[in-house]
Amino acid sequence: MIIGSHVSFRETQLLSSVKEALSYGANTFMFYTGAPQNTMRKDINKEYTEEAKKLMLENNININNVICHAPYIINLANRSSEEKWNFSISFLIQEIHRCEELGVKYIVLHPGSAVGITKEEGIKNIVDALNYIIKEDDECMILLETMAGKGTECGSSIEEISAIINGLILKDKIGVCIDSCHINDAGYDIGGIDSYLDEFDKLIGLERIKCVHLNDSKNLVGTHKDRHANFGFGEIGFEKLMNVVNHPKLKDVPKILETPYIGDFDEDKNRIYPPYKFEIEMIKSNSFNPNLLEEIRAYYK
Ligand code: FE
Ligand code: FE
Ligand code: ZN
């Protein structure tokens, strides 16, 4: 099982990410190269990167399973001004180069939101941008994330992801990241993951799935909300999520938790704690622990 979670990328960059992942008992992880909501980025530090790689080697983390996530501010679907669109494009190119410096092979991208235009127009803007961005000799592959379909998000259905890929010149240079919360919110029951994967295979090809985001959902199938819940504590539930974890067709694909931190509002402290160590343990043991959230609070207190 290749499993990890979202981790931070602090002062010591990739080294801090690896250390955090190891503290959760993970054998992979996902990070942002800076704050996801802004464009302030520090140069990649070679020494930290080398130390991180050494630590990964010592702990059997294969860097080919490590995932970067592009910042939310990138919206390739929005071409309401050439300036905005060009900014998204150049920022994504920069992020790809940062991944290449780090030796990270995959970057997850939200395809984009069609602001004030139709989804078809949004998809065309995404395709045009990606045809400009993706180069034959890129060492880091963009993974289009399947979205919940909140607002005007493009890429919530298998058909929309397929439409984007079909428009690309370098079709072999793109992959997909499926997100269980988003799939549920987009209108596909995770209980029917087999038929989802069959349809995905027909239109896109299962070999394109390079990452799975493992999240429960606070909402029912088809609600287009995109609010993640802790593993087994949402509307999808433990069993259906475990069917994704253990699915033979997704066996070698890295699984990443993006479940919410646990709040502790005792004594007006408003603290939050990462759930990942505990969720990973629960997943590995394959048995649901209804007291998990309380145990996490007790552990970090
Ligand atoms: Fe995402
Ligand atoms: Fe996700
Ligand atoms: Zn989400």
Tab-separated table of N, CA, C and O in Angstrom, residues 13-84:
chain	number	residue	atom	x	y	z
A	13	GLN	N	11.980	23.069	3.480
A	13	GLN	CA	11.378	22.612	2.230
A	13	GLN	C	11.082	21.108	2.210
A	13	GLN	O	10.430	20.598	3.118
A	14	LEU	N	11.575	20.403	1.167
A	14	LEU	CA	11.217	18.988	1.009
A	14	LEU	C	11.638	18.161	2.231
A	14	LEU	O	10.972	17.185	2.576
A	15	LEU	N	12.715	18.579	2.896
A	15	LEU	CA	13.166	17.858	4.090
A	15	LEU	C	12.095	17.907	5.178
A	15	LEU	O	11.815	16.893	5.834
A	16	SER	N	11.470	19.061	5.355
A	16	SER	CA	10.411	19.180	6.370
A	16	SER	C	9.208	18.317	5.982
A	16	SER	O	8.569	17.711	6.841
A	17	SER	N	8.928	18.234	4.691
A	17	SER	CA	7.805	17.413	4.222
A	17	SER	C	8.057	15.941	4.509
A	17	SER	O	7.162	15.230	4.990
A	18	VAL	N	9.272	15.469	4.208
A	18	VAL	CA	9.601	14.056	4.436
A	18	VAL	C	9.484	13.732	5.919
A	18	VAL	O	8.882	12.719	6.297
A	19	LYS	N	10.045	14.611	6.766
A	19	LYS	CA	9.992	14.360	8.215
A	19	LYS	C	8.550	14.275	8.707
A	19	LYS	O	8.211	13.396	9.508
A	20	GLU	N	7.711	15.187	8.221
A	20	GLU	CA	6.305	15.159	8.646
A	20	GLU	C	5.636	13.864	8.182
A	20	GLU	O	4.924	13.211	8.963
A	21	ALA	N	5.894	13.461	6.937
A	21	ALA	CA	5.294	12.227	6.404
A	21	ALA	C	5.720	11.021	7.253
A	21	ALA	O	4.887	10.175	7.596
A	22	LEU	N	6.998	10.974	7.613
A	22	LEU	CA	7.493	9.847	8.424
A	22	LEU	C	6.827	9.820	9.797
A	22	LEU	O	6.542	8.750	10.335
A	23	SER	N	6.542	11.007	10.338
A	23	SER	CA	5.893	11.064	11.652
A	23	SER	C	4.471	10.497	11.603
A	23	SER	O	3.899	10.161	12.631
A	24	TYR	N	3.903	10.404	10.416
A	24	TYR	CA	2.560	9.833	10.262
A	24	TYR	C	2.608	8.351	9.885
A	24	TYR	O	1.564	7.741	9.644
A	25	GLY	N	3.805	7.794	9.743
A	25	GLY	CA	3.917	6.400	9.308
A	25	GLY	C	3.587	6.230	7.834
A	25	GLY	O	3.205	5.151	7.392
A	26	ALA	N	3.771	7.307	7.064
A	26	ALA	CA	3.433	7.282	5.635
A	26	ALA	C	4.628	6.821	4.806
A	26	ALA	O	5.772	6.938	5.248
A	27	ASN	N	4.369	6.308	3.597
A	27	ASN	CA	5.475	6.005	2.689
A	27	ASN	C	5.390	6.818	1.398
A	27	ASN	O	6.048	6.521	0.411
A	28	THR	N	4.560	7.854	1.424
A	28	THR	CA	4.582	8.884	0.390
A	28	THR	C	3.947	10.134	0.991
A	28	THR	O	3.533	10.143	2.155
A	29	PHE	N	3.838	11.214	0.192
A	29	PHE	CA	3.211	12.439	0.693
A	29	PHE	C	2.901	13.383	-0.462
A	29	PHE	O	3.343	13.156	-1.596
A	30	MET	N	2.124	14.411	-0.169
A	30	MET	CA	1.837	15.461	-1.149
A	30	MET	C	2.075	16.821	-0.494
A	30	MET	O	1.753	17.021	0.666
A	31	PHE	N	2.624	17.750	-1.244
A	31	PHE	CA	2.950	19.076	-0.690
A	31	PHE	C	2.653	20.173	-1.712
A	31	PHE	O	2.524	19.902	-2.906
A	32	TYR	N	2.559	21.400	-1.225
A	32	TYR	CA	2.541	22.589	-2.086
A	32	TYR	C	3.917	23.219	-1.952
A	32	TYR	O	4.489	23.206	-0.859
A	33	THR	N	4.471	23.786	-3.020
A	33	THR	CA	5.814	24.362	-2.901
A	33	THR	C	5.801	25.731	-2.212
A	33	THR	O	6.814	26.393	-2.112
A	34	GLY	N	4.637	26.147	-1.744
A	34	GLY	CA	4.505	27.413	-1.038
A	34	GLY	C	3.045	27.521	-0.656
A	34	GLY	O	2.302	26.556	-0.805
A	35	ALA	N	2.591	28.672	-0.163
A	35	ALA	CA	1.180	28.812	0.196
A	35	ALA	C	0.327	28.581	-1.046
A	35	ALA	O	0.605	29.148	-2.099
A	36	PRO	N	-0.720	27.722	-0.928
A	36	PRO	CA	-1.515	27.416	-2.120
A	36	PRO	C	-2.306	28.610	-2.656
A	36	PRO	O	-2.646	28.659	-3.826
A	37	GLN	N	-2.568	29.589	-1.764
A	37	GLN	CA	-3.421	30.700	-2.192
A	37	GLN	C	-2.638	31.925	-2.651
A	37	GLN	O	-3.231	32.915	-3.036
A	38	ASN	N	-1.285	31.875	-2.598
A	38	ASN	CA	-0.543	33.017	-3.139
A	38	ASN	C	0.665	32.570	-3.964
A	38	ASN	O	0.918	31.379	-4.127
A	39	THR	N	1.399	33.534	-4.472
A	39	THR	CA	2.464	33.226	-5.429
A	39	THR	C	3.855	33.514	-4.862
A	39	THR	O	4.825	33.567	-5.607
A	40	MET	N	3.936	33.721	-3.539
A	40	MET	CA	5.261	33.946	-2.963
A	40	MET	C	5.986	32.609	-2.893
A	40	MET	O	5.508	31.674	-2.271
A	41	ARG	N	7.121	32.511	-3.520
A	41	ARG	CA	7.877	31.263	-3.541
A	41	ARG	C	9.344	31.555	-3.253
A	41	ARG	O	9.898	32.514	-3.764
A	42	LYS	N	9.955	30.686	-2.433
A	42	LYS	CA	11.409	30.792	-2.195
A	42	LYS	C	12.112	29.874	-3.169
A	42	LYS	O	11.567	28.854	-3.576
A	43	ASP	N	13.358	30.201	-3.500
A	43	ASP	CA	14.125	29.323	-4.381
A	43	ASP	C	14.298	27.957	-3.721
A	43	ASP	O	14.354	27.860	-2.505
A	44	ILE	N	14.382	26.931	-4.558
A	44	ILE	CA	14.608	25.584	-4.037
A	44	ILE	C	16.054	25.485	-3.538
A	44	ILE	O	16.992	25.842	-4.252
A	45	ASN	N	16.196	25.014	-2.311
A	45	ASN	CA	17.515	24.878	-1.701
A	45	ASN	C	18.054	23.470	-1.970
A	45	ASN	O	17.456	22.476	-1.565
A	46	LYS	N	19.193	23.420	-2.661
A	46	LYS	CA	19.752	22.122	-3.098
A	46	LYS	C	20.122	21.223	-1.927
A	46	LYS	O	19.935	20.012	-1.977
A	47	GLU	N	20.686	21.823	-0.862
A	47	GLU	CA	21.124	21.008	0.279
A	47	GLU	C	19.945	20.329	0.974
A	47	GLU	O	19.997	19.146	1.291
A	48	TYR	N	18.877	21.093	1.190
A	48	TYR	CA	17.689	20.504	1.805
A	48	TYR	C	17.135	19.391	0.926
A	48	TYR	O	16.706	18.344	1.422
A	49	THR	N	17.156	19.619	-0.382
A	49	THR	CA	16.631	18.617	-1.310
A	49	THR	C	17.467	17.333	-1.223
A	49	THR	O	16.907	16.233	-1.161
A	50	GLU	N	18.789	17.481	-1.183
A	50	GLU	CA	19.661	16.305	-1.089
A	50	GLU	C	19.426	15.554	0.224
A	50	GLU	O	19.340	14.329	0.238
A	51	GLU	N	19.319	16.306	1.311
A	51	GLU	CA	19.060	15.679	2.613
A	51	GLU	C	17.712	14.952	2.607
A	51	GLU	O	17.579	13.865	3.173
A	52	ALA	N	16.733	15.580	1.986
A	52	ALA	CA	15.398	14.974	1.896
A	52	ALA	C	15.471	13.657	1.139
A	52	ALA	O	14.879	12.655	1.548
A	53	LYS	N	16.224	13.652	0.043
A	53	LYS	CA	16.324	12.436	-0.777
A	53	LYS	C	17.024	11.318	-0.016
A	53	LYS	O	16.654	10.152	-0.135
A	54	LYS	N	18.023	11.692	0.783
A	54	LYS	CA	18.740	10.714	1.588
A	54	LYS	C	17.780	10.083	2.606
A	54	LYS	O	17.718	8.866	2.760
A	55	LEU	N	17.022	10.948	3.255
A	55	LEU	CA	16.077	10.479	4.270
A	55	LEU	C	14.991	9.589	3.648
A	55	LEU	O	14.558	8.598	4.247
A	56	MET	N	14.571	9.927	2.446
A	56	MET	CA	13.570	9.102	1.746
A	56	MET	C	14.142	7.725	1.444
A	56	MET	O	13.477	6.707	1.657
A	57	LEU	N	15.387	7.705	0.971
A	57	LEU	CA	16.054	6.446	0.636
A	57	LEU	C	16.155	5.548	1.872
A	57	LEU	O	15.855	4.357	1.822
A	58	GLU	N	16.559	6.142	2.983
A	58	GLU	CA	16.714	5.386	4.235
A	58	GLU	C	15.388	4.808	4.725
A	58	GLU	O	15.362	3.839	5.462
A	59	ASN	N	14.287	5.463	4.335
A	59	ASN	CA	12.984	5.048	4.858
A	59	ASN	C	12.056	4.463	3.792
A	59	ASN	O	10.830	4.419	3.977
A	60	ASN	N	12.663	4.050	2.675
A	60	ASN	CA	11.882	3.402	1.611
A	60	ASN	C	10.741	4.251	1.063
A	60	ASN	O	9.676	3.724	0.742
A	61	ILE	N	10.951	5.563	0.992
A	61	ILE	CA	9.986	6.392	0.272
A	61	ILE	C	10.543	6.585	-1.134
A	61	ILE	O	11.639	7.123	-1.300
A	62	ASN	N	9.791	6.130	-2.113
A	62	ASN	CA	10.201	6.277	-3.506
A	62	ASN	C	9.737	7.641	-4.002
A	62	ASN	O	8.540	7.929	-4.003
A	63	ILE	N	10.674	8.459	-4.446
A	63	ILE	CA	10.319	9.826	-4.858
A	63	ILE	C	9.346	9.822	-6.048
A	63	ILE	O	8.590	10.768	-6.247
A	64	ASN	N	9.310	8.721	-6.795
A	64	ASN	CA	8.368	8.619	-7.921
A	64	ASN	C	6.914	8.545	-7.461
A	64	ASN	O	5.998	8.696	-8.260
A	65	ASN	N	6.705	8.307	-6.161
A	65	ASN	CA	5.341	8.284	-5.609
A	65	ASN	C	4.973	9.592	-4.926
A	65	ASN	O	3.867	9.721	-4.397
A	66	VAL	N	5.900	10.539	-4.891
A	66	VAL	CA	5.656	11.815	-4.201
A	66	VAL	C	4.936	12.770	-5.153
A	66	VAL	O	5.221	12.812	-6.343
A	67	ILE	N	3.957	13.497	-4.592
A	67	ILE	CA	3.075	14.330	-5.411
A	67	ILE	C	3.163	15.787	-4.974
A	67	ILE	O	3.172	16.086	-3.783
A	68	CYS	N	3.193	16.681	-5.966
A	68	CYS	CA	3.079	18.116	-5.666
A	68	CYS	C	1.660	18.545	-6.053
A	68	CYS	O	1.019	17.921	-6.893
A	69	HIS	N	1.135	19.577	-5.408
A	69	HIS	CA	-0.178	20.119	-5.792
A	69	HIS	C	0.005	21.572	-6.213
A	69	HIS	O	0.596	22.356	-5.472
A	70	ALA	N	-0.485	21.908	-7.385
A	70	ALA	CA	-0.391	23.291	-7.881
A	70	ALA	C	-1.325	24.188	-7.065
A	70	ALA	O	-2.341	23.720	-6.562
A	71	PRO	N	-0.997	25.463	-6.904
A	71	PRO	CA	-1.842	26.371	-6.110
A	71	PRO	C	-3.205	26.635	-6.757
A	71	PRO	O	-3.335	26.580	-7.976
A	72	TYR	N	-4.206	26.907	-5.892
A	72	TYR	CA	-5.588	27.122	-6.377
A	72	TYR	C	-5.721	28.356	-7.252
A	72	TYR	O	-6.682	28.480	-7.999
A	73	ILE	N	-4.813	29.318	-7.076
A	73	ILE	CA	-4.977	30.581	-7.814
A	73	ILE	C	-4.791	30.405	-9.314
A	73	ILE	O	-5.180	31.262	-10.082
A	74	ILE	N	-4.223	29.277	-9.715
A	74	ILE	CA	-4.092	29.017	-11.152
A	74	ILE	C	-5.460	28.624	-11.701
A	74	ILE	O	-6.086	27.701	-11.202
A	75	ASN	N	-5.946	29.366	-12.701
A	75	ASN	CA	-7.208	29.003	-13.352
A	75	ASN	C	-7.045	29.110	-14.863
A	75	ASN	O	-7.220	30.175	-15.444
A	76	LEU	N	-6.727	27.985	-15.473
A	76	LEU	CA	-6.451	27.972	-16.917
A	76	LEU	C	-7.713	28.164	-17.745
A	76	LEU	O	-7.634	28.453	-18.938
A	77	ALA	N	-8.889	27.998	-17.106
A	77	ALA	CA	-10.156	28.150	-17.851
A	77	ALA	C	-10.526	29.613	-18.029
A	77	ALA	O	-11.312	29.956	-18.911
A	78	ASN	N	-9.971	30.469	-17.186
A	78	ASN	CA	-10.372	31.879	-17.200
A	78	ASN	C	-9.477	32.710	-18.124
A	78	ASN	O	-8.328	33.006	-17.813
A	79	ARG	N	-10.072	33.098	-19.261
A	79	ARG	CA	-9.327	33.938	-20.198
A	79	ARG	C	-10.057	35.271	-20.372
A	79	ARG	O	-10.078	35.850	-21.470
A	80	SER	N	-10.699	35.738	-19.267
A	80	SER	CA	-11.441	37.003	-19.347
A	80	SER	C	-10.480	38.151	-19.630
A	80	SER	O	-10.866	39.162	-20.206
A	81	SER	N	-9.232	38.005	-19.214
A	81	SER	CA	-8.198	38.928	-19.684
A	81	SER	C	-6.963	38.100	-20.012
A	81	SER	O	-6.678	37.108	-19.326
A	82	GLU	N	-6.256	38.495	-21.059
A	82	GLU	CA	-5.053	37.754	-21.462
A	82	GLU	C	-4.017	37.787	-20.348
A	82	GLU	O	-3.262	36.842	-20.152
A	83	GLU	N	-4.025	38.900	-19.599
A	83	GLU	CA	-3.053	39.061	-18.525
A	83	GLU	C	-3.229	37.974	-17.451
A	83	GLU	O	-2.272	37.339	-17.032
A	84	LYS	N	-4.497	37.775	-17.028
A	84	LYS	CA	-4.793	36.763	-16.007
A	84	LYS	C	-4.416	35.368	-16.490
A	84	LYS	O	-3.827	34.576	-15.761
